mmCIF file of C-alpha atoms in Angstrom:
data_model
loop_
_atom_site.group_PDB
_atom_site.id
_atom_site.type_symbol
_atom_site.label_atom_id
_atom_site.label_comp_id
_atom_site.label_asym_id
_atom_site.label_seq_id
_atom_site.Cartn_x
_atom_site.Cartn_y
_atom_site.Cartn_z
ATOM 1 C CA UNK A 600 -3.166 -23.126 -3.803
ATOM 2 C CA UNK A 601 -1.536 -21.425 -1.325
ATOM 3 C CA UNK A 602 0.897 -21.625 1.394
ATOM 4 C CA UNK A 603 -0.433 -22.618 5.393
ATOM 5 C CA UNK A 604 0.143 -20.526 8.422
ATOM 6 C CA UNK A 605 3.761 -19.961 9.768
ATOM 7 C CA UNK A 606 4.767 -21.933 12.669
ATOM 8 C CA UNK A 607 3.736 -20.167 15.691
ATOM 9 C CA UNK A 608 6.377 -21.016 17.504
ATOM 10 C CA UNK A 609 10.202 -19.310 16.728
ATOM 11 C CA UNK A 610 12.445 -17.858 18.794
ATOM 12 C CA UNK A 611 12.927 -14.110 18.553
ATOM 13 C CA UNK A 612 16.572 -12.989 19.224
ATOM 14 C CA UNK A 613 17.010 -9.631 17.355
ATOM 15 C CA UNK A 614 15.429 -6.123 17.403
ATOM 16 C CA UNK A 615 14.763 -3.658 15.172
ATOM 17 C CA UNK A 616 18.362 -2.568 14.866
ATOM 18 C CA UNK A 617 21.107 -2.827 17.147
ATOM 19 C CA UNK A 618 19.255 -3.758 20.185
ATOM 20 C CA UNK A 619 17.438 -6.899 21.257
ATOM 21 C CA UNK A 620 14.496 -7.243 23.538
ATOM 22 C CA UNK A 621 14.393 -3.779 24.635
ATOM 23 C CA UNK A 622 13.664 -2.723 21.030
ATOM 24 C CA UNK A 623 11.101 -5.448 20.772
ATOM 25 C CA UNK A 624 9.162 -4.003 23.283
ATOM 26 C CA UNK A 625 9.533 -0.650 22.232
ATOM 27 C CA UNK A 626 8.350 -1.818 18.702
ATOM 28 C CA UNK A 627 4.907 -2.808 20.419
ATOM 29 C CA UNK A 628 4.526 0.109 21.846
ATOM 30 C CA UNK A 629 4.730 1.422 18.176
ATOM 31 C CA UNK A 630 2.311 -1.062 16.629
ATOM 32 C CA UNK A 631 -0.644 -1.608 18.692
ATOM 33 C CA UNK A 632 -3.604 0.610 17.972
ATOM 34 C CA UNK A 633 -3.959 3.788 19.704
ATOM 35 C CA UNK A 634 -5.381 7.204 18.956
ATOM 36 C CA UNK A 635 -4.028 9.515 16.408
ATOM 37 C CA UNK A 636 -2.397 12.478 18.751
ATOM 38 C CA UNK A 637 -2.770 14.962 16.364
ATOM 39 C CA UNK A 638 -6.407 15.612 14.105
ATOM 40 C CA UNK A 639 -9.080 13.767 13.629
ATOM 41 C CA UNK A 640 -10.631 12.738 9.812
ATOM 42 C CA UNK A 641 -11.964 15.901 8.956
ATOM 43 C CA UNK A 642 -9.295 17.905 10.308
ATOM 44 C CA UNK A 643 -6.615 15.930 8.002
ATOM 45 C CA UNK A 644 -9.343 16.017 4.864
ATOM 46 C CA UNK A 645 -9.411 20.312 5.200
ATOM 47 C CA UNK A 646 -5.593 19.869 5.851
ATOM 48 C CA UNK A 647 -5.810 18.015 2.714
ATOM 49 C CA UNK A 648 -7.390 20.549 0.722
ATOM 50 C CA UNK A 649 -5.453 23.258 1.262
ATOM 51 C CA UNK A 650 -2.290 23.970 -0.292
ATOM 52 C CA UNK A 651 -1.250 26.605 2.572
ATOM 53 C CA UNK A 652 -1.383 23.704 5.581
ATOM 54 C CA UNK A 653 1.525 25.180 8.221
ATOM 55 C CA UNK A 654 3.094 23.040 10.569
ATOM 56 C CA UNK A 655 6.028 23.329 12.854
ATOM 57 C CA UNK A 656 9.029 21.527 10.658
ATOM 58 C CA UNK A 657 9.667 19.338 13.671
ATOM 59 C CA UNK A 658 6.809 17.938 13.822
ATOM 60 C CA UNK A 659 6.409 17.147 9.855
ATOM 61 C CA UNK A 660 8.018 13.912 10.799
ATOM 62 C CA UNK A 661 5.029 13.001 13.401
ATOM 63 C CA UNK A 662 2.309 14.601 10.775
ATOM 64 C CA UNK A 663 3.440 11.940 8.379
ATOM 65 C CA UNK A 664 4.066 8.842 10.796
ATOM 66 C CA UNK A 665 0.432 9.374 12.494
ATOM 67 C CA UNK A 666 -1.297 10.127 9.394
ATOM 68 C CA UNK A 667 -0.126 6.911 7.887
ATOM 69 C CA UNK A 668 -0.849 5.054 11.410
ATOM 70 C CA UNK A 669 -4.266 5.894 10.721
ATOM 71 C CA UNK A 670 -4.973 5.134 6.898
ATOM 72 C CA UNK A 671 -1.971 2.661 6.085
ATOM 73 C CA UNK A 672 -1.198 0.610 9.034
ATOM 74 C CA UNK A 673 -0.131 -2.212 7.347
ATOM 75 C CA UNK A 674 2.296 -0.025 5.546
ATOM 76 C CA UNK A 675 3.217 2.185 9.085
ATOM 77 C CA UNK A 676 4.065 -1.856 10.680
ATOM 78 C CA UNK A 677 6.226 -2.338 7.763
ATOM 79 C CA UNK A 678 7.942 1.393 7.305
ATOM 80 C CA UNK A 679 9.301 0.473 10.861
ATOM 81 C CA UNK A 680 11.047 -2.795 10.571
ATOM 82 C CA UNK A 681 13.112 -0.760 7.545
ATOM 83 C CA UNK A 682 16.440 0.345 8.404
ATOM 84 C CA UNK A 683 16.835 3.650 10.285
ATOM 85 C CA UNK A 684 18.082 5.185 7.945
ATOM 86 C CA UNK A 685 15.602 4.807 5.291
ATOM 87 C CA UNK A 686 12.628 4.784 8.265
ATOM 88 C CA UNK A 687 11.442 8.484 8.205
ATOM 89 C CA UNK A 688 11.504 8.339 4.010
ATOM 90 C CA UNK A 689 9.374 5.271 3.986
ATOM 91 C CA UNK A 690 6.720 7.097 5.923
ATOM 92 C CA UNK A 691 6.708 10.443 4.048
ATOM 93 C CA UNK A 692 6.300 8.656 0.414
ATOM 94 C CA UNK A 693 3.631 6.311 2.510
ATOM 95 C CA UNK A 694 1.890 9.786 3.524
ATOM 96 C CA UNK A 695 2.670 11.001 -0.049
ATOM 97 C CA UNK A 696 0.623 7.964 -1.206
ATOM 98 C CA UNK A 697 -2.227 8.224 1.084
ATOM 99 C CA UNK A 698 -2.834 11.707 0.181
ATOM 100 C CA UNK A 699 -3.241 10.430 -3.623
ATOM 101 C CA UNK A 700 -4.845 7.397 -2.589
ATOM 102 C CA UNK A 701 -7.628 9.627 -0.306
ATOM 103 C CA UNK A 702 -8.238 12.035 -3.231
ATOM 104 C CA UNK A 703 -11.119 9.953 -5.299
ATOM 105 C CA UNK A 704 -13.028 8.874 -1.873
ATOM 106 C CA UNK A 705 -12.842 12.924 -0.313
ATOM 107 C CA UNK A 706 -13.997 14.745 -3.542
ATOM 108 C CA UNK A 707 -17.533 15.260 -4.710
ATOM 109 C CA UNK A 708 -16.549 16.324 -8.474
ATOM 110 C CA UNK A 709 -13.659 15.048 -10.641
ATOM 111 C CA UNK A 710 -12.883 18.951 -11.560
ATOM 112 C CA UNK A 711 -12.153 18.947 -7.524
ATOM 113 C CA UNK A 712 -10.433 15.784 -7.530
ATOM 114 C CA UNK A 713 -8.224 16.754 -10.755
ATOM 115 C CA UNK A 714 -7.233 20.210 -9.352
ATOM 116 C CA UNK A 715 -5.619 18.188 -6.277
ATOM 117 C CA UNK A 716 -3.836 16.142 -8.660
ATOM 118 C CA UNK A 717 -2.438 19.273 -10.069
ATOM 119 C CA UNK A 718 -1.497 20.802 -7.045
ATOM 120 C CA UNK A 719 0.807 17.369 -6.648
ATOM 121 C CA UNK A 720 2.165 17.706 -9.942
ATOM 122 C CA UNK A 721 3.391 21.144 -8.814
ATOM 123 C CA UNK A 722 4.539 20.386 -5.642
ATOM 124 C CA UNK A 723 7.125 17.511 -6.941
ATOM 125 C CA UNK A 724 8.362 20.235 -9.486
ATOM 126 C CA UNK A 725 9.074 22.802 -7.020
ATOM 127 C CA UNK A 726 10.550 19.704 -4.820
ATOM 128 C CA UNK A 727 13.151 19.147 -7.446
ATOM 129 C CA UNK A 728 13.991 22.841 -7.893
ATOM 130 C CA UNK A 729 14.942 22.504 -4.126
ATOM 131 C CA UNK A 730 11.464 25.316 -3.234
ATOM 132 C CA UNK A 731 8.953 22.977 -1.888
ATOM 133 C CA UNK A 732 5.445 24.227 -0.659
ATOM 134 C CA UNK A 733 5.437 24.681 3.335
ATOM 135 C CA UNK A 734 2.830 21.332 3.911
ATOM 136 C CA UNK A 735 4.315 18.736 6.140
ATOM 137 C CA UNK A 736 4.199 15.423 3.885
ATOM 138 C CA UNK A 737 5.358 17.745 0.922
ATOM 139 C CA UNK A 738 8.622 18.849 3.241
ATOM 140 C CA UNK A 739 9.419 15.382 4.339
ATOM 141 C CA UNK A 740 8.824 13.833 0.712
ATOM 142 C CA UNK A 741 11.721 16.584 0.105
ATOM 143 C CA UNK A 742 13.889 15.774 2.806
ATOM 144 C CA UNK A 743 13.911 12.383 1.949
ATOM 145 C CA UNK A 744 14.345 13.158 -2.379
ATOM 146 C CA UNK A 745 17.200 15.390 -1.081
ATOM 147 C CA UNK A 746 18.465 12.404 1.495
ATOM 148 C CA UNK A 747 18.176 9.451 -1.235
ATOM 149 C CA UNK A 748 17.960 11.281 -4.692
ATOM 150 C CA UNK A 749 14.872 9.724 -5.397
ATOM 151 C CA UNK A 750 13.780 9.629 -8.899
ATOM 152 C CA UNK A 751 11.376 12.117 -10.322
ATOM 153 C CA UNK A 752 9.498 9.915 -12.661
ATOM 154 C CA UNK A 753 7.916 7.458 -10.215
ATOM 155 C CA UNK A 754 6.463 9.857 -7.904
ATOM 156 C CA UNK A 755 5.280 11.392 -10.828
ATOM 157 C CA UNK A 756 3.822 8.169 -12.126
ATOM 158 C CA UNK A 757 2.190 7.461 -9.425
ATOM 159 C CA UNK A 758 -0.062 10.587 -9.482
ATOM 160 C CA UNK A 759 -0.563 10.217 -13.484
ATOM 161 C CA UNK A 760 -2.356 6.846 -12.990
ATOM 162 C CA UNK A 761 -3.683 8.058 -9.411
ATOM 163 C CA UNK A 762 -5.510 11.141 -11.950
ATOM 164 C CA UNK A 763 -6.543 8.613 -14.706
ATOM 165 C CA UNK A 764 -8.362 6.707 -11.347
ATOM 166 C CA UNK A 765 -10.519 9.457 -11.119
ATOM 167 C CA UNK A 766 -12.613 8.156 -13.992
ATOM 168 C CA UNK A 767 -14.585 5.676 -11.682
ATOM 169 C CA UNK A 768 -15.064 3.308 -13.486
ATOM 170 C CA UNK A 769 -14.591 -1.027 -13.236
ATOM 171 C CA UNK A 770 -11.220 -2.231 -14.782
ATOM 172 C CA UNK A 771 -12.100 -3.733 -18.682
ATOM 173 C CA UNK A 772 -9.707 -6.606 -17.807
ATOM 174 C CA UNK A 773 -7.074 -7.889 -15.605
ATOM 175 C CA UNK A 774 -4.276 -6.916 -17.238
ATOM 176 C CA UNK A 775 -5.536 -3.088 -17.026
ATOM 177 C CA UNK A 776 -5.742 -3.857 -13.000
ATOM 178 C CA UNK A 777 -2.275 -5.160 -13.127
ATOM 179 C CA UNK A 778 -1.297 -1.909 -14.928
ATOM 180 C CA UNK A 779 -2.622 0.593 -12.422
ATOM 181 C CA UNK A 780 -0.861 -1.587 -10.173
ATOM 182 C CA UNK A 781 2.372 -1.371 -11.534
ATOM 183 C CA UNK A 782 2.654 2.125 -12.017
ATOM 184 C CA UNK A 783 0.956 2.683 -8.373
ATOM 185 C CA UNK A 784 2.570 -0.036 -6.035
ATOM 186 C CA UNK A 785 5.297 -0.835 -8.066
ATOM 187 C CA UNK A 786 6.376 2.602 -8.518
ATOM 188 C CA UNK A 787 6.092 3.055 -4.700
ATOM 189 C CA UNK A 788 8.439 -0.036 -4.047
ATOM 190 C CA UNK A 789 11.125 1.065 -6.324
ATOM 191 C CA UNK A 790 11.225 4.119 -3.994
ATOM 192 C CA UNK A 791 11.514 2.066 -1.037
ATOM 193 C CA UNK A 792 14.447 0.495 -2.928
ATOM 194 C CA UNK A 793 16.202 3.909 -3.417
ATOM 195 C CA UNK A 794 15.834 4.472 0.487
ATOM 196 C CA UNK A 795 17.359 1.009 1.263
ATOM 197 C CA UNK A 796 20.284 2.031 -1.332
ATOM 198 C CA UNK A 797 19.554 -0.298 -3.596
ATOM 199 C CA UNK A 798 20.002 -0.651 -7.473
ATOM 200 C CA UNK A 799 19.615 -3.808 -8.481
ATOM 201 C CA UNK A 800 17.695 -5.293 -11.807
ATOM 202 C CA UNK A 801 16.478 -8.413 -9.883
ATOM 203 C CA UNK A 802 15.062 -6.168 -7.216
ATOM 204 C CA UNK A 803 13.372 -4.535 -9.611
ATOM 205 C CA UNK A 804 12.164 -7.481 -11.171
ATOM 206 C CA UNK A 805 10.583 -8.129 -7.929
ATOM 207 C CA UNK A 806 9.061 -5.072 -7.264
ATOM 208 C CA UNK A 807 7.309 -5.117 -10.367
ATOM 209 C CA UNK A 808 5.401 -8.114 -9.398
ATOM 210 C CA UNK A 809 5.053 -7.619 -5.656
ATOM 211 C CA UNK A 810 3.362 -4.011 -6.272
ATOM 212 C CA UNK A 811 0.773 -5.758 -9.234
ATOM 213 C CA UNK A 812 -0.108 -8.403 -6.387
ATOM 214 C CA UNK A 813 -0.807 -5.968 -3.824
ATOM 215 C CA UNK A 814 -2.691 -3.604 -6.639
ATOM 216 C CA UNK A 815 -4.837 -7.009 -7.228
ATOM 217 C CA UNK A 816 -4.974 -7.820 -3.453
ATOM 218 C CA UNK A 817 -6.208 -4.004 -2.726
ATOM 219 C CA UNK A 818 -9.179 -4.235 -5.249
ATOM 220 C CA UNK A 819 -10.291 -7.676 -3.847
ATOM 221 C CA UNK A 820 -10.328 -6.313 -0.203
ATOM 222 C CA UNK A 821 -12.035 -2.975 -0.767
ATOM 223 C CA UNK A 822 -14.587 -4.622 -2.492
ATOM 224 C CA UNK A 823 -17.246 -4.742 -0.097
ATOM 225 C CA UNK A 824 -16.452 -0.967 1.370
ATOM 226 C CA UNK A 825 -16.910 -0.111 -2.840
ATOM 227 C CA UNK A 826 -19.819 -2.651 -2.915
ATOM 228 C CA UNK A 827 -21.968 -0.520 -0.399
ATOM 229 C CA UNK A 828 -21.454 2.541 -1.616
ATOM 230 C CA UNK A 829 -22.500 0.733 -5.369
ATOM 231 C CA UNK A 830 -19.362 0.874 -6.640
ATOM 232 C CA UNK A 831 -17.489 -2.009 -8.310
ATOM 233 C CA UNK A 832 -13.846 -1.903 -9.804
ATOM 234 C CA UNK A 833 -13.278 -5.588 -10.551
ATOM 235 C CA UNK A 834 -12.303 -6.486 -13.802
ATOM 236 C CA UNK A 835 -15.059 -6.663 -16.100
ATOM 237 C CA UNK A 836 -13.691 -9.599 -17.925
ATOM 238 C CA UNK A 837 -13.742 -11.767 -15.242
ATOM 239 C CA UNK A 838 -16.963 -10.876 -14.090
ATOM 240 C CA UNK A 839 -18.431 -11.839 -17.549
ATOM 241 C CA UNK A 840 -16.554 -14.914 -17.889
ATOM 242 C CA UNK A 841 -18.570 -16.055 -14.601
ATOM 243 C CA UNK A 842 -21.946 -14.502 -15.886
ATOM 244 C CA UNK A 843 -21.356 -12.273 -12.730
ATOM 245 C CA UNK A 844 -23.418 -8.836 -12.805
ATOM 246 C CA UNK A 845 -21.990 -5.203 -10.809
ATOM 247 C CA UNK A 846 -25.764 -6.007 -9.003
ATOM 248 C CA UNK A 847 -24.510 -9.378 -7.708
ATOM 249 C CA UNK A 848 -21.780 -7.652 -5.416
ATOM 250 C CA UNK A 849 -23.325 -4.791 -5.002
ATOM 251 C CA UNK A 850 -26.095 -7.250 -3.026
ATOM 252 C CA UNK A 851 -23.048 -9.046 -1.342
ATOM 253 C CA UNK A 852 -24.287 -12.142 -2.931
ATOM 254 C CA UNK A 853 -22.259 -15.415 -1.622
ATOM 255 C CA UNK A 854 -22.883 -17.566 -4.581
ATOM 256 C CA UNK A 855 -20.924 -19.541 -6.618
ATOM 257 C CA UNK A 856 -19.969 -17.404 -9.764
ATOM 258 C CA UNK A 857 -19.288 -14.300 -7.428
ATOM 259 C CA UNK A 858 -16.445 -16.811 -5.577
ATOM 260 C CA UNK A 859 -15.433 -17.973 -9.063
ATOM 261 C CA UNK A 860 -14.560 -14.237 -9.545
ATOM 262 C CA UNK A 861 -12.482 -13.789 -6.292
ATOM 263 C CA UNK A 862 -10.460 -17.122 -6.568
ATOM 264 C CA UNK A 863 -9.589 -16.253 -10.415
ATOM 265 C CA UNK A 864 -8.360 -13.029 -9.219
ATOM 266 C CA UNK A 865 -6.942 -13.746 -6.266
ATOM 267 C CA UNK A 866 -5.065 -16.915 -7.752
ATOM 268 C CA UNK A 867 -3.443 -14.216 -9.868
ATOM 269 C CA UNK A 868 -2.012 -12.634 -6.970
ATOM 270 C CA UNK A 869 -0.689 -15.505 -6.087
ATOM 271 C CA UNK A 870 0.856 -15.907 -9.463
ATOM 272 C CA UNK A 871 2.701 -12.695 -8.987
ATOM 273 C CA UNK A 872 3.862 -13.401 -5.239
ATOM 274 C CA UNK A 873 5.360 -16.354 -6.354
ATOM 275 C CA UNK A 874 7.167 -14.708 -9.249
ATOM 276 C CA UNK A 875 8.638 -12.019 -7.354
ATOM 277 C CA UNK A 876 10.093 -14.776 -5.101
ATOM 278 C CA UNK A 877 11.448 -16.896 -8.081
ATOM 279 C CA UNK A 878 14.250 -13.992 -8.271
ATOM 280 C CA UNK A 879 14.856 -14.344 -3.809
ATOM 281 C CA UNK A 880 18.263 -15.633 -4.633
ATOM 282 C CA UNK A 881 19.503 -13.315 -6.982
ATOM 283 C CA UNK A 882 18.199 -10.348 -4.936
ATOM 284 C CA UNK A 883 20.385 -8.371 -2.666
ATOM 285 C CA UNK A 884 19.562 -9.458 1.178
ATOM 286 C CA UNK A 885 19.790 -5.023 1.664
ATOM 287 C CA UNK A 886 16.462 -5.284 -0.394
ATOM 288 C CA UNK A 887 14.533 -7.469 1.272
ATOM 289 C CA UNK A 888 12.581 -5.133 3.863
ATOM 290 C CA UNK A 889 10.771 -2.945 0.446
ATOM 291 C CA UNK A 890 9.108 -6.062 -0.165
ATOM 292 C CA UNK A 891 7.388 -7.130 3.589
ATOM 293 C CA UNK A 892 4.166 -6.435 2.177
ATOM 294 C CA UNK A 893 4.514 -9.899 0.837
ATOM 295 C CA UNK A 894 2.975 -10.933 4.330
ATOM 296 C CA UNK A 895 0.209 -9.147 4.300
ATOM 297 C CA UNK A 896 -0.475 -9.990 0.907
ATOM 298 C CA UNK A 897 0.084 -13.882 1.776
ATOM 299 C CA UNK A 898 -2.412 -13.461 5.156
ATOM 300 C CA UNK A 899 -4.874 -11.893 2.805
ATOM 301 C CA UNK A 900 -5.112 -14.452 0.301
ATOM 302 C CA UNK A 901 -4.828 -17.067 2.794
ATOM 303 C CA UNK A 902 -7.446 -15.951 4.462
ATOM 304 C CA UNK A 903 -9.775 -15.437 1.572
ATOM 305 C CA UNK A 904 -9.062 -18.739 0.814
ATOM 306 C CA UNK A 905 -10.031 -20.117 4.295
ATOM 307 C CA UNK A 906 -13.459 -18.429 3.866
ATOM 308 C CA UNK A 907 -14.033 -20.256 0.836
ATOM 309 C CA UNK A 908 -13.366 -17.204 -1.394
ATOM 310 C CA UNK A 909 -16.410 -15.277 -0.244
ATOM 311 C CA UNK A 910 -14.753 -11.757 -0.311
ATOM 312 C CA UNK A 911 -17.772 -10.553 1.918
ATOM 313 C CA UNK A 912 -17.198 -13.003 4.699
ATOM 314 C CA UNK A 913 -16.903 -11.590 8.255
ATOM 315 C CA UNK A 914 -13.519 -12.806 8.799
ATOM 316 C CA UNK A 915 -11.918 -11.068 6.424
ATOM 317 C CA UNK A 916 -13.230 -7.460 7.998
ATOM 318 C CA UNK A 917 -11.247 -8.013 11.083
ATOM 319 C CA UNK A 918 -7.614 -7.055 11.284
ATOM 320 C CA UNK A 919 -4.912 -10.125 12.190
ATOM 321 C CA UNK A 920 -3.995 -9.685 15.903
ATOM 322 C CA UNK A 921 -1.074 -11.771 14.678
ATOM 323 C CA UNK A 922 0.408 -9.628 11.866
ATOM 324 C CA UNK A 923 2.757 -7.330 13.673
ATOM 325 C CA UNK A 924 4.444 -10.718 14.928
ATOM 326 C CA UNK A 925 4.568 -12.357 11.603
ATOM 327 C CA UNK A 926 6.028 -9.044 9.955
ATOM 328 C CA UNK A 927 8.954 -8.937 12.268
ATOM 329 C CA UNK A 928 9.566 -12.472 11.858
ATOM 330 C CA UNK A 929 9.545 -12.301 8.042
ATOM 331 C CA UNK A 930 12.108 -9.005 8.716
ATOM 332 C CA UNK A 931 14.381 -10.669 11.122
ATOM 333 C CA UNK A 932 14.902 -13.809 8.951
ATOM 334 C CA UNK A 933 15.823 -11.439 6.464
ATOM 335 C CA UNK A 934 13.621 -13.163 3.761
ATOM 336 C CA UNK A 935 10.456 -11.854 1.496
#
């Protein structure tokens, strides 16, 4: 079903931007797992919370680049390979989404959960009337609306159907999955698309369906984080078209009609992947680094699929040594 490994072998002759090997080497430095310098978890949760955070303004930049090292790293490895000039943007709507993302897992109530929606809501008003709250990821989402006159309604769609999340609940049916995705990742990508300079109704096109396939991919690999903490999101129709009960992953169970689940799903990412590539001619090559998710998304699902579709196996808890290399290849071939 889906496509085998890379080859392992290609010859890299170009860095991240105008330089060659020196920048390759200074992009590992970058990408290989070390400590956040500047709070740990609980420190960024009460920074979080509070609407008053103050940090030095040249350091917002850093606030936002380790604070999506720590909870995105797939999405730090590929907010690097983007152009310069749309780099530092990429990270602050990355932090922008993190903070959203971090909201249902950090509150105890929905009330709770609801007023930090709110205080979102507000701050992308007051970003737009050029007054934004002194909080670092709230002054660097500014600085990069004010650098690439980023459009109001997709930030603000992103929190809408980040609040409607808070209702905890499974998905009735795929389709409602591939919504939230669309108005989550999708929304995020056409951002990233705005950086890059880009307008362009392929592009969109693409975005739409790379965002629902990493929306689909996301649900399938939090599963068994969600699974011990008895929660499961996975679309309810699939579940009872497999006679597959919330009790069956909630147990981790390995048997046939919980795999039946995860390939149907999964499979559907797959649909959308290849979609969103149907359009790779007709998209401008300037958009091609808002959509290197599209390898993590395709190491996922290969993966999955190596382990027989048994979202629970070991293998797929383990981060891919190998995916730093594969993203820059994927960026320097200029392909998605």
């Amino acid at each position: 079903m889906l496509k085998g490994n890379m080859a392992a072998s290609i010859s890299v002759k170009h860095g991240l931007a105008s330089s060659k090997t020196s920048q390759l080497y200074g992009l590992y430095g970058k990408i290989l797992p070390k400590p956040v310098l500047i709070q740990g978890a609980a420190e960024i949760q009460n920074v979080r919370a509070s609407t008053s955070a103050r940090v030095d303004p040249q350091n917002n930049e850093k606030y936002c680049l380790d604070l999506v090292r720590s909870r995105d790293y797939e999405g730090f490895l590929t907010s690097l390979l983007l152009p310069v000039e749309a780099r530092r943007s990429s990270l602050a709507l990355r932090a922008f989404n993190v903070e959203l993302a971090q909201v249902k897992d950090t509150v105890s109530q929905k009330t709770i959960g609801l007023m930090r929606m709110e205080f979102w809501k507000t701050a992308i008003e007051e970003i737009y009337r050029d007054e934004p709250p002194n909080q670092p990821v709230i002054t660097e989402l500014w600085r990069a609306v004010k650098t690439h006159n980023l459009t109001k309604r997709w930030l603000l769609r992103i929190i809408a159907d980040r609040e409607k999340d808070l209702d905890d609940r499974a998905y009735r049916n795929l389709q409602e999955l591939e919504g939230y995705s669309e108005n989550t990742q999708s929304s995020l990508i056409y951002l990233l698309l705005e950086c890059l300079g880009v307008k362009n109704v392929h592009a969109d096109h693409a975005a739409s369906h790379v965002g629902k396939a990493h929306g689909i991919v996301t649900c399938l690999r939090a599963t068994p984080y969600n699974s011990r903490r008895r929660k499961v999101y996975l679309p309810m129709d699939i579940c009872m078209l497999h006679g597959a009960s919330q009790e069956d992953f909630i147990r981790g169970s390995q048997e046939k009609k919980i795999r039946d689940v995860v390939y149907d799903i999964a499979s559907q990412a797959h649909v959308h992947l290849q979609h969103a590539r149907s359009f790779s001619n007709s998209v401008p090559a300037a958009a091609n680094p808002a959509f290197l998710h599209t390898v993590v998304l395709e190491d996922y699902l290969q993966r999955v699929r190596r382990a027989d579709f048994d979202v629970f196996h070991k293998s797929l808890q383990n981060r891919n040594p190998l995916l730093p290399i594969q993203l820059y290849i994927r960026s320097w071939k200029k392909t998605y």
